[in-house]
PDB file of C-alpha atoms in Angstrom:
ATOM      1  CA  ARG A  34      -7.711  21.330  -0.717  1.00  0.00           C
ATOM      2  CA  GLU A  35      -9.295  21.560   2.714  1.00  0.00           C
ATOM      3  CA  ASP A  36     -11.403  18.806   4.195  1.00  0.00           C
ATOM      4  CA  ALA A  37     -12.720  20.846   7.124  1.00  0.00           C
ATOM      5  CA  ALA A  38     -14.524  17.815   8.455  1.00  0.00           C
ATOM      6  CA  ALA A  39     -11.620  15.449   8.793  1.00  0.00           C
ATOM      7  CA  ARG A  40      -7.917  15.150   8.452  1.00  0.00           C
ATOM      8  CA  GLU A  41      -6.367  14.372   5.109  1.00  0.00           C
ATOM      9  CA  SER A  42      -2.677  13.819   5.623  1.00  0.00           C
ATOM     10  CA  PRO A  43       0.248  12.280   3.770  1.00  0.00           C
ATOM     11  CA  ALA A  44       0.259   8.639   4.748  1.00  0.00           C
ATOM     12  CA  ALA A  45       2.914   7.124   6.965  1.00  0.00           C
ATOM     13  CA  ALA A  46       6.078   9.199   6.647  1.00  0.00           C
ATOM     14  CA  PRO A  47       6.809   8.341   3.300  1.00  0.00           C
ATOM     15  CA  PHE A  48       7.005   9.666  -0.125  1.00  0.00           C
ATOM     16  CA  THR A  49       8.833  12.917  -0.751  1.00  0.00           C
ATOM     17  CA  GLN A  50       6.405  15.639   0.246  1.00  0.00           C
ATOM     18  CA  PRO A  51       4.850  17.768  -2.529  1.00  0.00           C
ATOM     19  CA  ALA A  52       5.617  21.460  -2.723  1.00  0.00           C
ATOM     20  CA  ALA A  53       2.113  22.400  -1.604  1.00  0.00           C
ATOM     21  CA  SER A  54       1.530  22.495   2.132  1.00  0.00           C
ATOM     22  CA  PRO A  55      -0.646  19.762   3.637  1.00  0.00           C
ATOM     23  CA  SER A  56      -4.192  20.610   4.617  1.00  0.00           C
ATOM     24  CA  PRO A  57      -4.671  22.465   7.920  1.00  0.00           C
ATOM     25  CA  GLY A  58      -4.871  19.907  10.700  1.00  0.00           C
ATOM     26  CA  ALA A  59      -2.706  17.410   8.848  1.00  0.00           C
ATOM     27  CA  SER A  60      -0.433  15.394  11.051  1.00  0.00           C
ATOM     28  CA  ALA A  61       3.227  15.036  10.126  1.00  0.00           C
ATOM     29  CA  ALA A  62       3.628  12.022  12.379  1.00  0.00           C
ATOM     30  CA  PRO A  63       3.441   8.559  10.835  1.00  0.00           C
ATOM     31  CA  ALA A  64       0.095   6.878  11.332  1.00  0.00           C
ATOM     32  CA  THR A  65      -0.019   3.200  12.176  1.00  0.00           C
ATOM     33  CA  VAL A  66      -1.863   1.384   9.425  1.00  0.00           C
ATOM     34  CA  VAL A  67      -3.432  -2.042   9.798  1.00  0.00           C
ATOM     35  CA  ALA A  68      -2.180  -4.227   6.967  1.00  0.00           C
ATOM     36  CA  ALA A  69      -4.587  -5.969   4.640  1.00  0.00           C
ATOM     37  CA  ALA A  70      -5.132  -9.617   5.464  1.00  0.00           C
ATOM     38  CA  PRO A  71      -4.596 -12.365   4.965  1.00  0.00           C
ATOM     39  CA  ALA A  72      -1.154 -11.907   3.501  1.00  0.00           C
ATOM     40  CA  GLY A  73      -0.761 -13.474   0.095  1.00  0.00           C
ATOM     41  CA  THR A  74      -4.378 -13.074  -1.022  1.00  0.00           C
ATOM     42  CA  VAL A  75      -3.167 -10.740  -3.780  1.00  0.00           C
ATOM     43  CA  GLN A  76      -0.562 -12.179  -6.144  1.00  0.00           C
ATOM     44  CA  GLN A  77       2.333  -9.772  -6.491  1.00  0.00           C
ATOM     45  CA  ARG A  78       3.538  -9.385 -10.070  1.00  0.00           C
ATOM     46  CA  LEU A  79       6.095  -7.188 -11.781  1.00  0.00           C
ATOM     47  CA  SER A  80       5.020  -4.116 -13.728  1.00  0.00           C
ATOM     48  CA  GLU A  81       6.888  -1.553 -15.814  1.00  0.00           C
ATOM     49  CA  ILE A  82       4.818   1.078 -14.006  1.00  0.00           C
ATOM     50  CA  CYS A  83       6.576   0.614 -10.685  1.00  0.00           C
ATOM     51  CA  ASP A  84       9.489  -1.807 -11.087  1.00  0.00           C
ATOM     52  CA  CYS A  85      12.984  -1.817 -12.545  1.00  0.00           C
ATOM     53  CA  ILE A  86      12.993  -5.167 -14.387  1.00  0.00           C
ATOM     54  CA  VAL A  87      16.001  -7.103 -15.684  1.00  0.00           C
ATOM     55  CA  GLU A  88      15.710 -10.273 -17.795  1.00  0.00           C
ATOM     56  CA  ILE A  89      18.244 -13.100 -17.694  1.00  0.00           C
ATOM     57  CA  SER A  90      18.273 -15.763 -20.442  1.00  0.00           C
ATOM     58  CA  PRO A  91      20.629 -18.721 -19.852  1.00  0.00           C
ATOM     59  CA  ALA A  92      21.828 -20.770 -22.825  1.00  0.00           C
ATOM     60  CA  GLU A  93      20.138 -23.904 -21.469  1.00  0.00           C
ATOM     61  CA  PRO A  94      16.809 -24.458 -19.690  1.00  0.00           C
ATOM     62  CA  PHE A  95      17.018 -24.795 -15.927  1.00  0.00           C
ATOM     63  CA  GLY A  96      14.895 -26.429 -13.270  1.00  0.00           C
ATOM     64  CA  GLY A  97      12.134 -24.727 -11.392  1.00  0.00           C
ATOM     65  CA  GLU A  98      13.661 -25.683  -8.078  1.00  0.00           C
ATOM     66  CA  ARG A  99      16.615 -23.406  -8.890  1.00  0.00           C
ATOM     67  CA  LEU A 100      14.276 -20.539  -9.751  1.00  0.00           C
ATOM     68  CA  THR A 101      12.300 -21.101  -6.558  1.00  0.00           C
ATOM     69  CA  ALA A 102      15.514 -21.032  -4.515  1.00  0.00           C
ATOM     70  CA  ILE A 103      16.578 -17.782  -6.207  1.00  0.00           C
ATOM     71  CA  ALA A 104      13.191 -16.186  -5.446  1.00  0.00           C
ATOM     72  CA  GLN A 105      13.385 -17.240  -1.800  1.00  0.00           C
ATOM     73  CA  ARG A 106      16.911 -15.892  -1.306  1.00  0.00           C
ATOM     74  CA  PHE A 107      16.620 -12.622  -3.224  1.00  0.00           C
ATOM     75  CA  ARG A 108      13.646 -10.825  -1.686  1.00  0.00           C
ATOM     76  CA  ARG A 109      14.828  -7.345  -0.732  1.00  0.00           C
ATOM     77  CA  ALA A 110      17.468  -4.725  -1.354  1.00  0.00           C
ATOM     78  CA  GLY A 111      17.387  -2.263   1.518  1.00  0.00           C
ATOM     79  CA  GLY A 112      13.797  -1.095   1.968  1.00  0.00           C
ATOM     80  CA  LYS A 113      12.644  -2.249  -1.484  1.00  0.00           C
ATOM     81  CA  PRO A 114      11.049  -5.628  -2.207  1.00  0.00           C
ATOM     82  CA  ILE A 115      12.218  -7.773  -5.111  1.00  0.00           C
ATOM     83  CA  ILE A 116      10.106 -10.147  -7.204  1.00  0.00           C
ATOM     84  CA  VAL A 117      11.415 -12.999  -9.377  1.00  0.00           C
ATOM     85  CA  GLU A 118       9.363 -14.416 -12.250  1.00  0.00           C
ATOM     86  CA  GLY A 119      10.111 -17.122 -14.796  1.00  0.00           C
ATOM     87  CA  GLN A 120       9.329 -17.891 -18.432  1.00  0.00           C
ATOM     88  CA  ALA A 121       8.647 -21.606 -18.689  1.00  0.00           C
ATOM     89  CA  ALA A 122      10.426 -23.546 -21.419  1.00  0.00           C
ATOM     90  CA  ASP A 123       7.077 -24.458 -22.987  1.00  0.00           C
ATOM     91  CA  ALA A 124       5.582 -20.965 -22.669  1.00  0.00           C
ATOM     92  CA  ALA A 125       5.355 -18.216 -25.270  1.00  0.00           C
ATOM     93  CA  PRO A 126       7.945 -15.404 -25.120  1.00  0.00           C
ATOM     94  CA  GLY A 127       6.838 -12.763 -22.619  1.00  0.00           C
ATOM     95  CA  ASP A 128       4.632 -15.175 -20.687  1.00  0.00           C
ATOM     96  CA  TRP A 129       6.015 -14.665 -17.174  1.00  0.00           C
ATOM     97  CA  SER A 130       4.747 -16.470 -14.097  1.00  0.00           C
ATOM     98  CA  VAL A 131       5.611 -17.098 -10.463  1.00  0.00           C
ATOM     99  CA  PRO A 132       8.257 -19.811  -9.903  1.00  0.00           C
ATOM    100  CA  ASP A 133       7.059 -23.410  -9.883  1.00  0.00           C
ATOM    101  CA  ALA A 134       9.534 -26.055  -8.753  1.00  0.00           C
ATOM    102  CA  ALA A 135       7.912 -28.665 -11.031  1.00  0.00           C
ATOM    103  CA  ARG A 136       8.533 -26.754 -14.305  1.00  0.00           C
ATOM    104  CA  GLN A 137      11.515 -26.135 -16.551  1.00  0.00           C
ATOM    105  CA  TYR A 138      12.405 -22.534 -17.385  1.00  0.00           C
ATOM    106  CA  ALA A 139      14.016 -20.825 -20.358  1.00  0.00           C
ATOM    107  CA  ALA A 140      14.469 -17.397 -18.710  1.00  0.00           C
ATOM    108  CA  LEU A 141      13.780 -15.391 -15.631  1.00  0.00           C
ATOM    109  CA  ARG A 142      13.283 -11.752 -14.817  1.00  0.00           C
ATOM    110  CA  VAL A 143      13.977  -9.926 -11.583  1.00  0.00           C
ATOM    111  CA  GLY A 144      12.411  -6.619 -10.586  1.00  0.00           C
ATOM    112  CA  ILE A 145      12.865  -4.176  -7.727  1.00  0.00           C
ATOM    113  CA  LEU A 146      10.190  -1.706  -6.637  1.00  0.00           C
ATOM    114  CA  LEU A 147      11.066   1.859  -7.635  1.00  0.00           C
ATOM    115  CA  ALA A 148       9.296   3.629  -4.766  1.00  0.00           C
ATOM    116  CA  ASN A 149       7.202   2.998  -1.691  1.00  0.00           C
ATOM    117  CA  ARG A 150       6.392   4.813   1.529  1.00  0.00           C
ATOM    118  CA  HIS A 151      10.037   4.528   2.544  1.00  0.00           C
ATOM    119  CA  GLY A 152      10.928   6.792  -0.384  1.00  0.00           C
ATOM    120  CA  PRO A 153      12.359   6.277  -3.877  1.00  0.00           C
ATOM    121  CA  LEU A 154      14.896   3.594  -4.730  1.00  0.00           C
ATOM    122  CA  ASN A 155      18.313   4.943  -3.753  1.00  0.00           C
ATOM    123  CA  ALA A 156      21.849   4.307  -5.004  1.00  0.00           C
ATOM    124  CA  MET A 157      22.726   1.862  -2.216  1.00  0.00           C
ATOM    125  CA  GLU A 158      19.585  -0.202  -2.839  1.00  0.00           C
ATOM    126  CA  PHE A 159      20.202  -0.201  -6.585  1.00  0.00           C
ATOM    127  CA  SER A 160      23.824  -1.319  -6.075  1.00  0.00           C
ATOM    128  CA  GLU A 161      22.670  -4.178  -3.846  1.00  0.00           C
ATOM    129  CA  PHE A 162      20.122  -5.147  -6.493  1.00  0.00           C
ATOM    130  CA  ALA A 163      22.738  -5.057  -9.261  1.00  0.00           C
ATOM    131  CA  THR A 164      25.151  -7.195  -7.215  1.00  0.00           C
ATOM    132  CA  GLY A 165      22.438  -9.774  -6.640  1.00  0.00           C
ATOM    133  CA  LEU A 166      21.587  -9.842 -10.340  1.00  0.00           C
ATOM    134  CA  GLN A 167      25.180 -10.538 -11.266  1.00  0.00           C
ATOM    135  CA  ALA A 168      25.364 -13.378  -8.747  1.00  0.00           C
ATOM    136  CA  ILE A 169      22.192 -14.943 -10.190  1.00  0.00           C
ATOM    137  CA  ALA A 170      23.491 -14.617 -13.747  1.00  0.00           C
ATOM    138  CA  GLU A 171      26.804 -16.220 -12.841  1.00  0.00           C
ATOM    139  CA  SER A 172      25.055 -19.131 -11.139  1.00  0.00           C
ATOM    140  CA  LEU A 173      23.164 -19.783 -14.403  1.00  0.00           C
ATOM    141  CA  ALA A 174      26.158 -19.154 -16.694  1.00  0.00           C
ATOM    142  CA  ALA A 175      24.300 -16.211 -18.193  1.00  0.00           C
ATOM    143  CA  LEU A 176      24.606 -12.425 -18.489  1.00  0.00           C
ATOM    144  CA  ALA A 177      22.546  -9.756 -16.720  1.00  0.00           C
ATOM    145  CA  ASP A 178      22.287  -6.450 -18.569  1.00  0.00           C
ATOM    146  CA  THR A 179      21.925  -4.096 -15.601  1.00  0.00           C
ATOM    147  CA  PRO A 180      20.369  -0.745 -16.602  1.00  0.00           C
ATOM    148  CA  ASP A 181      22.027   2.618 -16.044  1.00  0.00           C
ATOM    149  CA  MET A 182      21.692   3.589 -12.396  1.00  0.00           C
ATOM    150  CA  SER A 183      21.061   7.302 -13.003  1.00  0.00           C
ATOM    151  CA  THR A 184      18.189   6.510 -15.376  1.00  0.00           C
ATOM    152  CA  VAL A 185      16.586   4.077 -12.930  1.00  0.00           C
ATOM    153  CA  LEU A 186      16.935   6.445  -9.973  1.00  0.00           C
ATOM    154  CA  ALA A 187      15.359   9.255 -12.026  1.00  0.00           C
ATOM    155  CA  ARG A 188      12.375   6.970 -12.735  1.00  0.00           C
ATOM    156  CA  ALA A 189      12.182   6.191  -9.028  1.00  0.00           C
ATOM    157  CA  ARG A 190      12.132   9.874  -8.059  1.00  0.00           C
ATOM    158  CA  ASP A 191       9.430  10.593 -10.639  1.00  0.00           C
ATOM    159  CA  LEU A 192       7.222   7.778  -9.328  1.00  0.00           C
ATOM    160  CA  ASP A 193       7.833   8.893  -5.754  1.00  0.00           C
ATOM    161  CA  ALA A 194       6.859  12.488  -6.542  1.00  0.00           C
ATOM    162  CA  THR A 195       3.706  11.395  -8.374  1.00  0.00           C
ATOM    163  CA  CYS A 196       2.630   9.127  -5.539  1.00  0.00           C
ATOM    164  CA  ALA A 197       3.316  11.841  -2.960  1.00  0.00           C
ATOM    165  CA  GLN A 198       0.653  13.977  -4.638  1.00  0.00           C
ATOM    166  CA  LEU A 199      -1.921  11.184  -4.415  1.00  0.00           C
ATOM    167  CA  ASP A 200      -1.121   9.519  -1.092  1.00  0.00           C
ATOM    168  CA  ALA A 201      -3.504  10.366   1.737  1.00  0.00           C
ATOM    169  CA  GLN A 202      -5.236   9.055   4.808  1.00  0.00           C
ATOM    170  CA  ILE A 203      -8.601  10.342   5.959  1.00  0.00           C
ATOM    171  CA  SER A 204      -9.586  10.155   9.610  1.00  0.00           C
ATOM    172  CA  LEU A 205     -12.840  10.618  11.485  1.00  0.00           C
ATOM    173  CA  ASN A 206     -13.137  10.718  15.255  1.00  0.00           C
ATOM    174  CA  VAL A 207     -15.861   9.856  17.720  1.00  0.00           C
ATOM    175  CA  ASP A 208     -15.637  11.675  21.054  1.00  0.00           C
ATOM    176  CA  ALA A 209     -17.402   9.848  23.879  1.00  0.00           C
ATOM    177  CA  PRO A 210     -18.664  11.598  27.036  1.00  0.00           C
ATOM    178  CA  GLU A 211     -16.239   9.600  29.188  1.00  0.00           C
ATOM    179  CA  ALA A 212     -12.879   7.864  28.862  1.00  0.00           C
ATOM    180  CA  ILE A 213     -12.894   4.649  26.801  1.00  0.00           C
ATOM    181  CA  SER A 214     -11.049   1.466  27.729  1.00  0.00           C
ATOM    182  CA  PRO A 215      -9.681  -1.175  25.332  1.00  0.00           C
ATOM    183  CA  ALA A 216     -12.275  -3.550  26.767  1.00  0.00           C
ATOM    184  CA  GLN A 217     -15.065  -1.172  25.727  1.00  0.00           C
ATOM    185  CA  LEU A 218     -13.695  -1.009  22.193  1.00  0.00           C
ATOM    186  CA  ALA A 219     -13.489  -4.799  22.107  1.00  0.00           C
ATOM    187  CA  ALA A 220     -17.108  -5.016  23.237  1.00  0.00           C
ATOM    188  CA  LEU A 221     -18.159  -2.724  20.396  1.00  0.00           C
ATOM    189  CA  ALA A 222     -16.320  -4.751  17.742  1.00  0.00           C
ATOM    190  CA  GLY A 223     -19.196  -7.132  17.052  1.00  0.00           C
ATOM    191  CA  VAL A 224     -21.776  -4.343  16.851  1.00  0.00           C
ATOM    192  CA  LEU A 225     -19.561  -2.358  14.439  1.00  0.00           C
ATOM    193  CA  SER A 226     -18.535  -5.425  12.384  1.00  0.00           C
ATOM    194  CA  ILE A 227     -14.834  -4.810  12.859  1.00  0.00           C
ATOM    195  CA  ALA A 228     -12.148  -7.447  13.437  1.00  0.00           C
ATOM    196  CA  GLU A 229      -9.372  -7.295  16.036  1.00  0.00           C
ATOM    197  CA  ARG A 230      -5.934  -6.897  14.422  1.00  0.00           C
ATOM    198  CA  GLY A 231      -3.671  -6.806  17.483  1.00  0.00           C
ATOM    199  CA  SER A 232      -2.488  -4.044  19.837  1.00  0.00           C
ATOM    200  CA  ASN A 233      -6.060  -2.858  20.449  1.00  0.00           C
ATOM    201  CA  ARG A 234      -6.515  -2.037  16.766  1.00  0.00           C
ATOM    202  CA  TYR A 235      -9.444  -3.131  14.654  1.00  0.00           C
ATOM    203  CA  ALA A 236     -10.398  -3.087  10.984  1.00  0.00           C
ATOM    204  CA  ARG A 237     -13.308  -3.610   8.646  1.00  0.00           C
ATOM    205  CA  LEU A 238     -12.278  -6.242   6.108  1.00  0.00           C
ATOM    206  CA  GLY A 239     -13.680  -6.911   2.650  1.00  0.00           C
ATOM    207  CA  PRO A 240     -14.885 -10.293   1.322  1.00  0.00           C
ATOM    208  CA  GLN A 241     -11.328 -11.319   0.366  1.00  0.00           C
ATOM    209  CA  GLY A 242      -9.780 -10.115   3.613  1.00  0.00           C
ATOM    210  CA  GLU A 243      -8.760  -6.765   2.126  1.00  0.00           C
ATOM    211  CA  LEU A 244      -8.573  -3.682   4.324  1.00  0.00           C
ATOM    212  CA  VAL A 245     -11.528  -1.282   4.135  1.00  0.00           C
ATOM    213  CA  PHE A 246     -10.706   1.004   7.095  1.00  0.00           C
ATOM    214  CA  SER A 247      -9.181   0.725  10.560  1.00  0.00           C
ATOM    215  CA  VAL A 248     -10.316   1.753  14.049  1.00  0.00           C
ATOM    216  CA  ALA A 249      -8.257   2.432  17.164  1.00  0.00           C
ATOM    217  CA  LEU A 250      -8.316   4.373  20.407  1.00  0.00           C
ATOM    218  CA  SER A 251      -6.833   7.845  20.098  1.00  0.00           C
ATOM    219  CA  ASP A 252      -4.220   9.460  22.312  1.00  0.00           C
ATOM    220  CA  LEU A 253      -7.165  11.326  23.834  1.00  0.00           C
ATOM    221  CA  PRO A 254      -8.786   9.092  26.476  1.00  0.00           C
ATOM    222  CA  ASN A 255     -12.343   9.557  25.205  1.00  0.00           C
ATOM    223  CA  ARG A 256     -11.752   9.302  21.444  1.00  0.00           C
ATOM    224  CA  PHE A 257     -12.119   6.609  18.806  1.00  0.00           C
ATOM    225  CA  THR A 258     -10.264   7.260  15.527  1.00  0.00           C
ATOM    226  CA  PHE A 259     -11.418   5.788  12.209  1.00  0.00           C
ATOM    227  CA  LEU A 260      -8.782   5.795   9.461  1.00  0.00           C
ATOM    228  CA  LEU A 261      -9.140   5.306   5.706  1.00  0.00           C
ATOM    229  CA  ASP A 262      -5.852   4.625   3.907  1.00  0.00           C
ATOM    230  CA  VAL A 263      -7.009   5.924   0.529  1.00  0.00           C
ATOM    231  CA  PRO A 264      -4.659   4.187  -1.954  1.00  0.00           C
ATOM    232  CA  ARG A 265      -4.946   0.850  -0.150  1.00  0.00           C
ATOM    233  CA  SER A 266      -8.755   0.592  -0.074  1.00  0.00           C
ATOM    234  CA  SER A 267     -10.638  -0.252  -3.249  1.00  0.00           C
ATOM    235  CA  PRO A 268     -13.411   2.224  -4.133  1.00  0.00           C
ATOM    236  CA  GLN A 269     -15.536  -0.778  -5.133  1.00  0.00           C
ATOM    237  CA  LEU A 270     -15.854  -1.520  -1.419  1.00  0.00           C
ATOM    238  CA  GLN A 271     -17.140   2.032  -0.789  1.00  0.00           C
ATOM    239  CA  PRO A 272     -14.714   2.503   2.114  1.00  0.00           C
ATOM    240  CA  TRP A 273     -15.678   6.114   2.854  1.00  0.00           C
ATOM    241  CA  THR A 274     -19.378   5.267   2.988  1.00  0.00           C
ATOM    242  CA  GLN A 275     -18.682   2.244   5.200  1.00  0.00           C
ATOM    243  CA  MET A 276     -16.362   4.147   7.524  1.00  0.00           C
ATOM    244  CA  LEU A 277     -18.729   7.091   7.914  1.00  0.00           C
ATOM    245  CA  ALA A 278     -21.699   4.816   8.638  1.00  0.00           C
ATOM    246  CA  THR A 279     -19.668   2.835  11.184  1.00  0.00           C
ATOM    247  CA  ALA A 280     -18.401   5.988  12.907  1.00  0.00           C
ATOM    248  CA  ARG A 281     -21.988   7.225  13.191  1.00  0.00           C
ATOM    249  CA  ALA A 282     -23.076   3.875  14.639  1.00  0.00           C
ATOM    250  CA  CYS A 283     -20.211   4.071  17.121  1.00  0.00           C
ATOM    251  CA  ALA A 284     -21.245   7.584  18.159  1.00  0.00           C
ATOM    252  CA  GLN A 285     -24.792   6.392  18.689  1.00  0.00           C
ATOM    253  CA  GLN A 286     -23.646   3.428  20.799  1.00  0.00           C
ATOM    254  CA  VAL A 287     -21.529   5.533  23.161  1.00  0.00           C
ATOM    255  CA  GLY A 288     -23.617   8.712  23.137  1.00  0.00           C
ATOM    256  CA  GLY A 289     -20.780  10.586  21.464  1.00  0.00           C
ATOM    257  CA  GLU A 290     -20.219  13.003  18.605  1.00  0.00           C
ATOM    258  CA  LEU A 291     -18.514  12.755  15.226  1.00  0.00           C
ATOM    259  CA  VAL A 292     -15.669  15.307  15.278  1.00  0.00           C
ATOM    260  CA  ASP A 293     -12.520  16.355  13.424  1.00  0.00           C
ATOM    261  CA  ASP A 294      -9.032  16.257  14.922  1.00  0.00           C
ATOM    262  CA  GLY A 295      -9.627  19.612  16.581  1.00  0.00           C
ATOM    263  CA  GLY A 296     -12.751  18.350  18.329  1.00  0.00           C
ATOM    264  CA  ARG A 297     -15.136  20.318  16.094  1.00  0.00           C
ATOM    265  CA  VAL A 298     -18.432  18.634  15.264  1.00  0.00           C
ATOM    266  CA  LEU A 299     -18.497  17.558  11.627  1.00  0.00           C
ATOM    267  CA  ALA A 300     -20.962  19.223   9.280  1.00  0.00           C
ATOM    268  CA  GLU A 301     -22.838  17.203   6.660  1.00  0.00           C
ATOM    269  CA  ALA A 302     -21.683  19.542   3.893  1.00  0.00           C
ATOM    270  CA  ALA A 303     -18.034  18.969   4.782  1.00  0.00           C
ATOM    271  CA  LEU A 304     -18.505  15.207   4.881  1.00  0.00           C
ATOM    272  CA  ALA A 305     -20.106  15.300   1.434  1.00  0.00           C
ATOM    273  CA  GLN A 306     -17.171  17.365   0.158  1.00  0.00           C
ATOM    274  CA  ILE A 307     -14.729  14.713   1.345  1.00  0.00           C
ATOM    275  CA  GLY A 308     -16.680  12.085  -0.588  1.00  0.00           C
ATOM    276  CA  ARG A 309     -16.399  14.137  -3.773  1.00  0.00           C
ATOM    277  CA  GLN A 310     -12.671  14.688  -3.254  1.00  0.00           C
ATOM    278  CA  LEU A 311     -12.152  10.975  -2.780  1.00  0.00           C
ATOM    279  CA  VAL A 312     -13.786  10.245  -6.124  1.00  0.00           C
ATOM    280  CA  GLN A 313     -11.284  12.596  -7.764  1.00  0.00           C
ATOM    281  CA  ARG A 314      -8.392  10.951  -5.912  1.00  0.00           C
ATOM    282  CA  TYR A 315      -9.480   7.489  -7.018  1.00  0.00           C
ATOM    283  CA  GLU A 316      -9.710   8.683 -10.618  1.00  0.00           C
ATOM    284  CA  SER A 317      -6.181  10.101 -10.421  1.00  0.00           C
ATOM    285  CA  LEU A 318      -4.786   6.838  -9.040  1.00  0.00           C
ATOM    286  CA  GLU A 319      -6.509   4.935 -11.842  1.00  0.00           C
ATOM    287  CA  ALA A 320      -5.017   7.315 -14.396  1.00  0.00           C
ATOM    288  CA  ILE A 321      -1.428   6.565 -13.335  1.00  0.00           C
ATOM    289  CA  GLY A 322      -2.004   2.805 -13.432  1.00  0.00           C
ATOM    290  CA  LEU A 323      -2.226   2.309  -9.646  1.00  0.00           C
ATOM    291  CA  PRO A 324      -5.953   1.855  -8.913  1.00  0.00           C
ATOM    292  CA  ALA A 325      -6.673   2.101  -5.201  1.00  0.00           C
ATOM    293  CA  GLY A 326      -6.676  -1.310  -3.542  1.00  0.00           C
ATOM    294  CA  SER A 327      -5.057  -3.027  -6.542  1.00  0.00           C
ATOM    295  CA  ALA A 328      -2.060  -5.348  -6.216  1.00  0.00           C
ATOM    296  CA  LEU A 329       0.239  -2.637  -7.603  1.00  0.00           C
ATOM    297  CA  ALA A 330      -1.131   0.052  -5.288  1.00  0.00           C
ATOM    298  CA  LEU A 331      -0.681  -2.224  -2.280  1.00  0.00           C
ATOM    299  CA  ARG A 332       2.971  -2.689  -3.249  1.00  0.00           C
ATOM    300  CA  VAL A 333       3.744   0.980  -3.858  1.00  0.00           C
ATOM    301  CA  PHE A 334       1.690   2.502  -1.009  1.00  0.00           C
ATOM    302  CA  ASN A 335       3.314   0.325   1.634  1.00  0.00           C
TER     303      ASN A 335
END
């Protein structure tokens, strides 16, 4: 798949690389991605699609303050985040929710993410997770039925391989006639409707603070780079259309040209082809249960 107009590359150093070679012009170096904001706008919940989940059912109900304390202490194992959910004593079986100190709970479940851009869950991370589970169970005088490690790690590798095939970032560049300073980029921010995100990086944000695309100065002194992190931007926000329109507006403001990473002027036909490829990519992400920009996609493609 060749997007002659722009770079499509595996996103930030991540998932195990697929057997197929990346597109010509793809960069193997990690790209800095501006995180969606504000943090916490999307409620993180466990899912069988991307988590290894273990339930613990004590003999007696326990207070929500204990569950809240457990959730605050047990947040990560290595590079993988952990989520704790509870089943309230007055809730139906299978009705899991985030911990609430004011409620009483009949059970809890703990899940660890199977894969993210740091790679699949590994044996050391799983062992740390299992040790934490046992400590939680003992504190509640309960048992934790930890799953077989080899089975869980196989699931993690499968998810990692699937996500590697679908993970991509698309970049567009604007080459100005002269060198650009951070102050010039800052001055353009209002015109381009982009928000400053620190370290001379900017982003277009959606109505809920979600990331649409990011903008930064390139290593080349006269280049702006626009970056679309495909799995992390909802297609409902039309991120490609927004990014392309903003890059064109930027080029017009500075008297520059829209170019690919090699400095070649982008053709309209190639830009249209990228749009069609993105539709296919979004459909594939939807098919595996990780719609682009969804809470689950933001967890896995991170």
